[in-house]
mmCIF file of C-alpha atoms in Angstrom:
data_model
loop_
_atom_site.group_PDB
_atom_site.id
_atom_site.type_symbol
_atom_site.label_atom_id
_atom_site.label_comp_id
_atom_site.label_asym_id
_atom_site.label_seq_id
_atom_site.Cartn_x
_atom_site.Cartn_y
_atom_site.Cartn_z
ATOM 1 C CA UNK A 1 40.158 114.977 -5.403
ATOM 2 C CA UNK A 2 42.955 114.869 -7.265
ATOM 3 C CA UNK A 3 44.404 112.091 -4.397
ATOM 4 C CA UNK A 4 40.776 110.015 -4.764
ATOM 5 C CA UNK A 5 41.481 109.901 -8.821
ATOM 6 C CA UNK A 6 44.961 108.673 -8.238
ATOM 7 C CA UNK A 7 43.081 106.156 -6.145
ATOM 8 C CA UNK A 8 40.656 104.938 -8.395
ATOM 9 C CA UNK A 9 41.795 106.197 -11.241
ATOM 10 C CA UNK A 10 44.255 103.800 -12.886
ATOM 11 C CA UNK A 11 41.733 100.536 -11.569
ATOM 12 C CA UNK A 12 39.384 102.445 -13.849
ATOM 13 C CA UNK A 13 41.240 102.688 -16.945
ATOM 14 C CA UNK A 14 41.926 99.174 -16.628
ATOM 15 C CA UNK A 15 38.397 98.011 -16.451
ATOM 16 C CA UNK A 16 36.875 100.412 -18.629
ATOM 17 C CA UNK A 17 37.979 98.254 -22.381
ATOM 18 C CA UNK A 18 35.922 95.326 -20.425
ATOM 19 C CA UNK A 19 33.131 97.613 -19.614
ATOM 20 C CA UNK A 20 32.799 99.073 -22.980
ATOM 21 C CA UNK A 21 33.352 95.823 -24.960
ATOM 22 C CA UNK A 22 30.794 94.348 -22.701
ATOM 23 C CA UNK A 23 28.385 97.022 -22.684
ATOM 24 C CA UNK A 24 28.115 96.860 -26.343
ATOM 25 C CA UNK A 25 28.732 93.011 -27.269
ATOM 26 C CA UNK A 26 26.608 91.562 -24.430
ATOM 27 C CA UNK A 27 24.042 94.287 -22.784
ATOM 28 C CA UNK A 28 23.804 96.130 -26.565
ATOM 29 C CA UNK A 29 22.885 93.117 -28.776
ATOM 30 C CA UNK A 30 20.628 92.428 -25.962
ATOM 31 C CA UNK A 31 18.767 95.450 -26.609
ATOM 32 C CA UNK A 32 19.313 94.996 -30.233
ATOM 33 C CA UNK A 33 17.533 91.806 -30.195
ATOM 34 C CA UNK A 34 14.984 92.819 -28.291
ATOM 35 C CA UNK A 35 13.929 95.717 -30.165
ATOM 36 C CA UNK A 36 14.219 93.468 -33.578
ATOM 37 C CA UNK A 37 11.945 90.924 -31.904
ATOM 38 C CA UNK A 38 8.985 93.961 -31.804
ATOM 39 C CA UNK A 39 9.294 94.611 -35.229
ATOM 40 C CA UNK A 40 7.935 92.926 -38.293
ATOM 41 C CA UNK A 41 10.955 92.549 -39.717
ATOM 42 C CA UNK A 42 10.503 88.720 -41.331
ATOM 43 C CA UNK A 43 12.542 88.939 -44.228
ATOM 44 C CA UNK A 44 15.789 89.888 -45.157
ATOM 45 C CA UNK A 45 14.929 93.308 -46.933
ATOM 46 C CA UNK A 46 16.771 96.642 -46.330
ATOM 47 C CA UNK A 47 14.589 99.101 -45.062
ATOM 48 C CA UNK A 48 12.641 100.095 -42.440
ATOM 49 C CA UNK A 49 10.423 98.055 -40.170
ATOM 50 C CA UNK A 50 7.244 98.652 -37.945
ATOM 51 C CA UNK A 51 6.455 98.031 -34.311
ATOM 52 C CA UNK A 52 4.219 95.668 -33.641
ATOM 53 C CA UNK A 53 4.577 95.204 -29.890
ATOM 54 C CA UNK A 54 4.412 91.496 -28.682
ATOM 55 C CA UNK A 55 2.756 90.175 -31.443
ATOM 56 C CA UNK A 56 5.509 87.715 -32.435
ATOM 57 C CA UNK A 57 5.631 86.048 -29.018
ATOM 58 C CA UNK A 58 2.223 86.111 -28.784
ATOM 59 C CA UNK A 59 2.342 84.082 -32.368
ATOM 60 C CA UNK A 60 5.179 81.854 -31.341
ATOM 61 C CA UNK A 61 3.523 80.464 -28.097
ATOM 62 C CA UNK A 62 0.489 79.870 -30.436
ATOM 63 C CA UNK A 63 2.785 77.644 -32.334
ATOM 64 C CA UNK A 64 2.838 74.226 -31.877
ATOM 65 C CA UNK A 65 6.508 73.480 -33.250
ATOM 66 C CA UNK A 66 7.549 75.965 -30.880
ATOM 67 C CA UNK A 67 5.391 74.654 -28.000
ATOM 68 C CA UNK A 68 7.012 71.261 -29.143
ATOM 69 C CA UNK A 69 10.747 72.583 -29.046
ATOM 70 C CA UNK A 70 9.495 73.688 -25.342
ATOM 71 C CA UNK A 71 8.768 70.407 -24.231
ATOM 72 C CA UNK A 72 11.946 68.572 -25.844
ATOM 73 C CA UNK A 73 13.815 71.107 -23.913
ATOM 74 C CA UNK A 74 12.110 69.774 -20.717
ATOM 75 C CA UNK A 75 12.645 66.480 -21.235
ATOM 76 C CA UNK A 76 16.349 67.281 -22.256
ATOM 77 C CA UNK A 77 16.983 69.381 -19.497
ATOM 78 C CA UNK A 78 15.818 66.753 -16.776
ATOM 79 C CA UNK A 79 17.446 64.279 -18.113
ATOM 80 C CA UNK A 80 20.789 66.211 -18.701
ATOM 81 C CA UNK A 81 20.644 67.475 -15.075
ATOM 82 C CA UNK A 82 20.080 64.228 -13.265
ATOM 83 C CA UNK A 83 22.355 61.830 -15.032
ATOM 84 C CA UNK A 84 25.150 64.382 -14.880
ATOM 85 C CA UNK A 85 24.351 65.056 -11.237
ATOM 86 C CA UNK A 86 24.475 61.112 -10.323
ATOM 87 C CA UNK A 87 27.250 60.177 -12.061
ATOM 88 C CA UNK A 88 29.721 62.765 -11.296
ATOM 89 C CA UNK A 89 28.745 62.172 -7.626
ATOM 90 C CA UNK A 90 28.985 58.581 -7.981
ATOM 91 C CA UNK A 91 32.664 59.387 -9.691
ATOM 92 C CA UNK A 92 33.306 61.483 -6.862
ATOM 93 C CA UNK A 93 32.128 59.239 -4.126
ATOM 94 C CA UNK A 94 34.434 56.957 -5.667
ATOM 95 C CA UNK A 95 37.652 59.173 -5.558
ATOM 96 C CA UNK A 96 36.782 60.865 -2.331
ATOM 97 C CA UNK A 97 37.327 57.164 -0.702
ATOM 98 C CA UNK A 98 40.838 57.087 -1.876
ATOM 99 C CA UNK A 99 42.030 54.720 -4.891
ATOM 100 C CA UNK A 100 45.333 54.024 -6.159
ATOM 101 C CA UNK A 101 46.192 56.071 -9.374
ATOM 102 C CA UNK A 102 43.373 58.781 -8.380
ATOM 103 C CA UNK A 103 45.349 61.188 -10.656
ATOM 104 C CA UNK A 104 44.650 59.199 -13.871
ATOM 105 C CA UNK A 105 40.757 58.376 -12.900
ATOM 106 C CA UNK A 106 40.514 62.356 -12.798
ATOM 107 C CA UNK A 107 41.992 62.801 -16.320
ATOM 108 C CA UNK A 108 40.113 60.596 -17.561
ATOM 109 C CA UNK A 109 37.034 61.586 -16.056
ATOM 110 C CA UNK A 110 37.588 65.034 -16.808
ATOM 111 C CA UNK A 111 38.989 64.233 -20.576
ATOM 112 C CA UNK A 112 35.465 64.779 -22.342
ATOM 113 C CA UNK A 113 35.095 68.371 -21.310
ATOM 114 C CA UNK A 114 38.290 69.092 -23.349
ATOM 115 C CA UNK A 115 36.297 68.001 -26.732
ATOM 116 C CA UNK A 116 34.123 70.418 -28.124
ATOM 117 C CA UNK A 117 30.385 69.607 -28.396
ATOM 118 C CA UNK A 118 30.691 69.112 -32.403
ATOM 119 C CA UNK A 119 33.727 66.656 -32.311
ATOM 120 C CA UNK A 120 31.698 64.773 -29.522
ATOM 121 C CA UNK A 121 28.149 65.378 -31.371
ATOM 122 C CA UNK A 122 29.538 63.782 -34.206
ATOM 123 C CA UNK A 123 31.493 60.457 -32.481
ATOM 124 C CA UNK A 124 28.285 60.309 -30.473
ATOM 125 C CA UNK A 125 26.320 60.976 -33.864
ATOM 126 C CA UNK A 126 27.797 57.696 -35.192
ATOM 127 C CA UNK A 127 27.764 55.512 -31.989
ATOM 128 C CA UNK A 128 23.749 56.182 -31.714
ATOM 129 C CA UNK A 129 23.089 54.761 -35.042
ATOM 130 C CA UNK A 130 19.497 53.694 -35.480
ATOM 131 C CA UNK A 131 20.441 51.214 -37.735
ATOM 132 C CA UNK A 132 19.952 47.540 -36.184
ATOM 133 C CA UNK A 133 20.447 43.844 -37.068
ATOM 134 C CA UNK A 134 22.862 43.131 -39.722
ATOM 135 C CA UNK A 135 23.017 46.920 -40.499
ATOM 136 C CA UNK A 136 23.391 48.036 -37.050
ATOM 137 C CA UNK A 137 26.190 50.065 -36.557
ATOM 138 C CA UNK A 138 27.828 52.287 -33.312
ATOM 139 C CA UNK A 139 26.583 50.785 -30.035
ATOM 140 C CA UNK A 140 24.035 48.699 -31.742
ATOM 141 C CA UNK A 141 26.340 47.151 -33.400
ATOM 142 C CA UNK A 142 28.486 46.174 -30.017
ATOM 143 C CA UNK A 143 25.287 45.044 -28.675
ATOM 144 C CA UNK A 144 24.637 42.580 -31.895
ATOM 145 C CA UNK A 145 28.526 41.362 -31.392
ATOM 146 C CA UNK A 146 27.657 40.454 -27.901
ATOM 147 C CA UNK A 147 24.394 38.935 -28.346
ATOM 148 C CA UNK A 148 22.495 41.481 -26.311
ATOM 149 C CA UNK A 149 20.237 41.782 -28.916
ATOM 150 C CA UNK A 150 17.747 43.225 -26.334
ATOM 151 C CA UNK A 151 19.597 46.579 -25.635
ATOM 152 C CA UNK A 152 19.546 47.267 -29.810
ATOM 153 C CA UNK A 153 17.050 50.546 -30.217
ATOM 154 C CA UNK A 154 16.232 53.197 -32.664
ATOM 155 C CA UNK A 155 17.636 55.678 -30.335
ATOM 156 C CA UNK A 156 16.533 59.353 -30.955
ATOM 157 C CA UNK A 157 14.684 58.468 -34.125
ATOM 158 C CA UNK A 158 11.693 56.377 -32.370
ATOM 159 C CA UNK A 159 10.068 56.063 -29.090
ATOM 160 C CA UNK A 160 8.675 58.249 -26.510
ATOM 161 C CA UNK A 161 9.602 61.815 -26.054
ATOM 162 C CA UNK A 162 11.323 60.752 -23.049
ATOM 163 C CA UNK A 163 13.787 58.237 -24.904
ATOM 164 C CA UNK A 164 14.498 60.498 -27.829
ATOM 165 C CA UNK A 165 15.745 63.357 -25.884
ATOM 166 C CA UNK A 166 17.381 60.700 -23.198
ATOM 167 C CA UNK A 167 19.276 59.724 -25.863
ATOM 168 C CA UNK A 168 20.309 63.045 -26.899
ATOM 169 C CA UNK A 169 21.027 63.913 -23.329
ATOM 170 C CA UNK A 170 23.442 61.001 -22.898
ATOM 171 C CA UNK A 171 26.202 62.500 -25.002
ATOM 172 C CA UNK A 172 25.887 65.627 -22.668
ATOM 173 C CA UNK A 173 25.962 63.645 -19.771
ATOM 174 C CA UNK A 174 29.427 61.969 -20.727
ATOM 175 C CA UNK A 175 30.659 65.464 -21.636
ATOM 176 C CA UNK A 176 30.033 67.279 -18.217
ATOM 177 C CA UNK A 177 30.194 64.302 -15.343
ATOM 178 C CA UNK A 178 33.488 65.189 -14.990
ATOM 179 C CA UNK A 179 33.280 68.843 -14.353
ATOM 180 C CA UNK A 180 30.378 68.029 -11.454
ATOM 181 C CA UNK A 181 32.534 64.974 -10.316
ATOM 182 C CA UNK A 182 35.511 67.934 -9.884
ATOM 183 C CA UNK A 183 33.050 70.230 -8.048
ATOM 184 C CA UNK A 184 31.718 67.463 -5.678
ATOM 185 C CA UNK A 185 35.251 65.940 -4.794
ATOM 186 C CA UNK A 186 36.693 69.721 -3.847
ATOM 187 C CA UNK A 187 33.844 69.682 -1.562
ATOM 188 C CA UNK A 188 34.431 66.287 -0.312
ATOM 189 C CA UNK A 189 38.197 67.635 0.514
ATOM 190 C CA UNK A 190 37.197 71.244 1.907
ATOM 191 C CA UNK A 191 35.218 69.204 4.934
ATOM 192 C CA UNK A 192 37.247 69.829 7.992
ATOM 193 C CA UNK A 193 38.249 66.214 8.985
ATOM 194 C CA UNK A 194 37.351 67.243 12.331
ATOM 195 C CA UNK A 195 33.859 66.494 11.493
ATOM 196 C CA UNK A 196 33.920 63.075 10.066
ATOM 197 C CA UNK A 197 36.171 62.384 13.505
ATOM 198 C CA UNK A 198 33.780 63.376 15.638
ATOM 199 C CA UNK A 199 30.350 61.507 14.143
ATOM 200 C CA UNK A 200 32.820 58.695 14.009
ATOM 201 C CA UNK A 201 33.350 58.813 17.657
ATOM 202 C CA UNK A 202 29.666 59.643 18.309
ATOM 203 C CA UNK A 203 28.997 55.648 16.786
ATOM 204 C CA UNK A 204 27.746 57.019 13.394
ATOM 205 C CA UNK A 205 28.233 54.265 10.674
ATOM 206 C CA UNK A 206 29.383 55.173 7.219
ATOM 207 C CA UNK A 207 25.866 55.784 5.753
ATOM 208 C CA UNK A 208 24.632 58.153 8.443
ATOM 209 C CA UNK A 209 28.114 60.006 8.118
ATOM 210 C CA UNK A 210 27.695 60.652 4.599
ATOM 211 C CA UNK A 211 23.585 61.534 4.960
ATOM 212 C CA UNK A 212 23.760 63.560 7.811
ATOM 213 C CA UNK A 213 27.036 65.145 7.949
ATOM 214 C CA UNK A 214 28.786 65.373 4.761
ATOM 215 C CA UNK A 215 26.255 65.440 2.204
ATOM 216 C CA UNK A 216 24.511 68.692 4.018
ATOM 217 C CA UNK A 217 27.857 70.342 3.781
ATOM 218 C CA UNK A 218 27.706 70.034 -0.398
ATOM 219 C CA UNK A 219 24.247 71.264 -0.676
ATOM 220 C CA UNK A 220 26.094 74.624 -1.559
ATOM 221 C CA UNK A 221 27.658 73.091 -4.336
ATOM 222 C CA UNK A 222 24.891 71.245 -5.537
ATOM 223 C CA UNK A 223 23.206 74.108 -5.868
ATOM 224 C CA UNK A 224 25.884 75.774 -7.988
ATOM 225 C CA UNK A 225 26.183 72.585 -10.365
ATOM 226 C CA UNK A 226 22.328 72.537 -11.054
ATOM 227 C CA UNK A 227 22.054 76.200 -11.872
ATOM 228 C CA UNK A 228 25.395 75.756 -14.202
ATOM 229 C CA UNK A 229 23.831 72.667 -15.849
ATOM 230 C CA UNK A 230 20.418 74.034 -15.965
ATOM 231 C CA UNK A 231 21.979 77.111 -17.365
ATOM 232 C CA UNK A 232 23.913 75.341 -20.253
ATOM 233 C CA UNK A 233 21.056 72.587 -21.360
ATOM 234 C CA UNK A 234 19.309 75.643 -22.544
ATOM 235 C CA UNK A 235 22.002 76.449 -24.954
ATOM 236 C CA UNK A 236 22.542 73.270 -25.902
ATOM 237 C CA UNK A 237 23.048 73.204 -29.713
ATOM 238 C CA UNK A 238 25.922 72.125 -31.612
ATOM 239 C CA UNK A 239 25.677 68.861 -29.869
ATOM 240 C CA UNK A 240 22.116 68.346 -31.029
ATOM 241 C CA UNK A 241 23.206 70.010 -34.683
ATOM 242 C CA UNK A 242 25.853 67.180 -35.229
ATOM 243 C CA UNK A 243 23.761 64.419 -33.861
ATOM 244 C CA UNK A 244 20.431 64.850 -35.672
ATOM 245 C CA UNK A 245 20.975 67.970 -37.982
ATOM 246 C CA UNK A 246 19.083 71.222 -38.365
ATOM 247 C CA UNK A 247 15.729 69.958 -39.366
ATOM 248 C CA UNK A 248 14.802 67.018 -36.878
ATOM 249 C CA UNK A 249 11.620 67.658 -35.580
ATOM 250 C CA UNK A 250 11.568 64.932 -32.917
ATOM 251 C CA UNK A 251 14.787 66.429 -31.326
ATOM 252 C CA UNK A 252 14.481 70.281 -32.189
ATOM 253 C CA UNK A 253 14.984 72.628 -28.908
ATOM 254 C CA UNK A 254 14.559 76.653 -29.037
ATOM 255 C CA UNK A 255 18.043 77.259 -29.654
ATOM 256 C CA UNK A 256 17.867 74.836 -32.850
ATOM 257 C CA UNK A 257 14.496 76.588 -33.554
ATOM 258 C CA UNK A 258 16.066 79.870 -33.905
ATOM 259 C CA UNK A 259 18.786 78.860 -36.012
ATOM 260 C CA UNK A 260 16.498 77.646 -38.507
ATOM 261 C CA UNK A 261 14.218 80.507 -38.374
ATOM 262 C CA UNK A 262 17.163 82.798 -39.031
ATOM 263 C CA UNK A 263 18.369 80.780 -41.647
ATOM 264 C CA UNK A 264 15.175 81.583 -43.485
ATOM 265 C CA UNK A 265 15.854 85.322 -42.504
ATOM 266 C CA UNK A 266 12.637 85.868 -40.087
ATOM 267 C CA UNK A 267 14.672 88.116 -38.268
ATOM 268 C CA UNK A 268 12.674 88.832 -35.833
ATOM 269 C CA UNK A 269 10.948 85.664 -34.820
ATOM 270 C CA UNK A 270 14.724 84.412 -34.171
ATOM 271 C CA UNK A 271 15.027 87.543 -31.958
ATOM 272 C CA UNK A 272 12.047 86.837 -30.150
ATOM 273 C CA UNK A 273 12.775 83.243 -29.711
ATOM 274 C CA UNK A 274 16.273 84.554 -28.174
ATOM 275 C CA UNK A 275 14.906 86.527 -25.783
ATOM 276 C CA UNK A 276 12.486 83.680 -24.584
ATOM 277 C CA UNK A 277 15.611 81.787 -23.962
ATOM 278 C CA UNK A 278 17.158 84.707 -22.341
ATOM 279 C CA UNK A 279 14.055 85.262 -20.069
ATOM 280 C CA UNK A 280 14.233 81.456 -19.056
ATOM 281 C CA UNK A 281 17.691 81.568 -18.076
ATOM 282 C CA UNK A 282 17.586 84.645 -16.188
ATOM 283 C CA UNK A 283 14.552 83.202 -14.198
ATOM 284 C CA UNK A 284 17.589 80.087 -12.970
ATOM 285 C CA UNK A 285 20.696 82.585 -12.443
ATOM 286 C CA UNK A 286 19.100 85.489 -10.877
ATOM 287 C CA UNK A 287 17.836 84.015 -7.674
ATOM 288 C CA UNK A 288 20.891 81.977 -7.611
ATOM 289 C CA UNK A 289 22.762 85.288 -7.233
ATOM 290 C CA UNK A 290 20.771 86.565 -4.960
ATOM 291 C CA UNK A 291 21.033 83.810 -2.745
ATOM 292 C CA UNK A 292 24.998 83.828 -3.101
ATOM 293 C CA UNK A 293 25.051 87.539 -2.109
ATOM 294 C CA UNK A 294 22.596 87.032 0.448
ATOM 295 C CA UNK A 295 24.677 84.410 1.873
ATOM 296 C CA UNK A 296 28.119 86.605 1.528
ATOM 297 C CA UNK A 297 26.108 89.107 3.397
ATOM 298 C CA UNK A 298 25.388 87.190 6.392
ATOM 299 C CA UNK A 299 29.217 85.500 6.541
#
């Protein structure tokens, strides 16, 4: 018995503070939020709250504003994931071919990740200024100087839901494409050179080499990138807040709606929105974790 304690005891003691902190600040607060979402605590007044069950969730999904925020989130997620994957893969392909000064280009592509979302949002908020013509600012001013008037547009202030949320996704694509590039580039560099040589010996063209040999090897990385980007898109708040402000209905997503609800001290409703977002994240992440564990067990 003492021998077993000496074996696993030191490791358990090292992990104990992390487990306690994680249990309280993550799972404990999730349980507290879920409990709050089942009450009628809609004001900042102190005192006991009554349980109303899932009434807050029913009312939430019946709101036009929340439905609008979910639609905005769906469009934002698609635009963000597709744009980031395309640019990340494109840059990885260019660097994988081998270019002079590759380390410089890698640093340039990865630099946006070092910038906080708030700082990026402030800069992009100026770049996406909707003013046009003589009053144009940001990108519209650049298009005005270059006489590319057809490229001027009101960005996120007008147009369809797709153009509005695609404009909001643009800064996020710029910021995260370098990260996806690093993932794909690591995948390319991890493919054994024997596979390339064997394909070329068999007469495969460069297109067929990538299509039938290299790209299939990157499918686990592509899946990981998809899950990571989907998870990040669901939590986008600071970037949207910095660009459009908190009270912009056209660009509101559930995270921003939750913040606005919390500012009105409607704790039960804000907690319900948080739990809905957590459930959506779980739907994305849990199958991926199960798939990863199954693959590791098979190997």
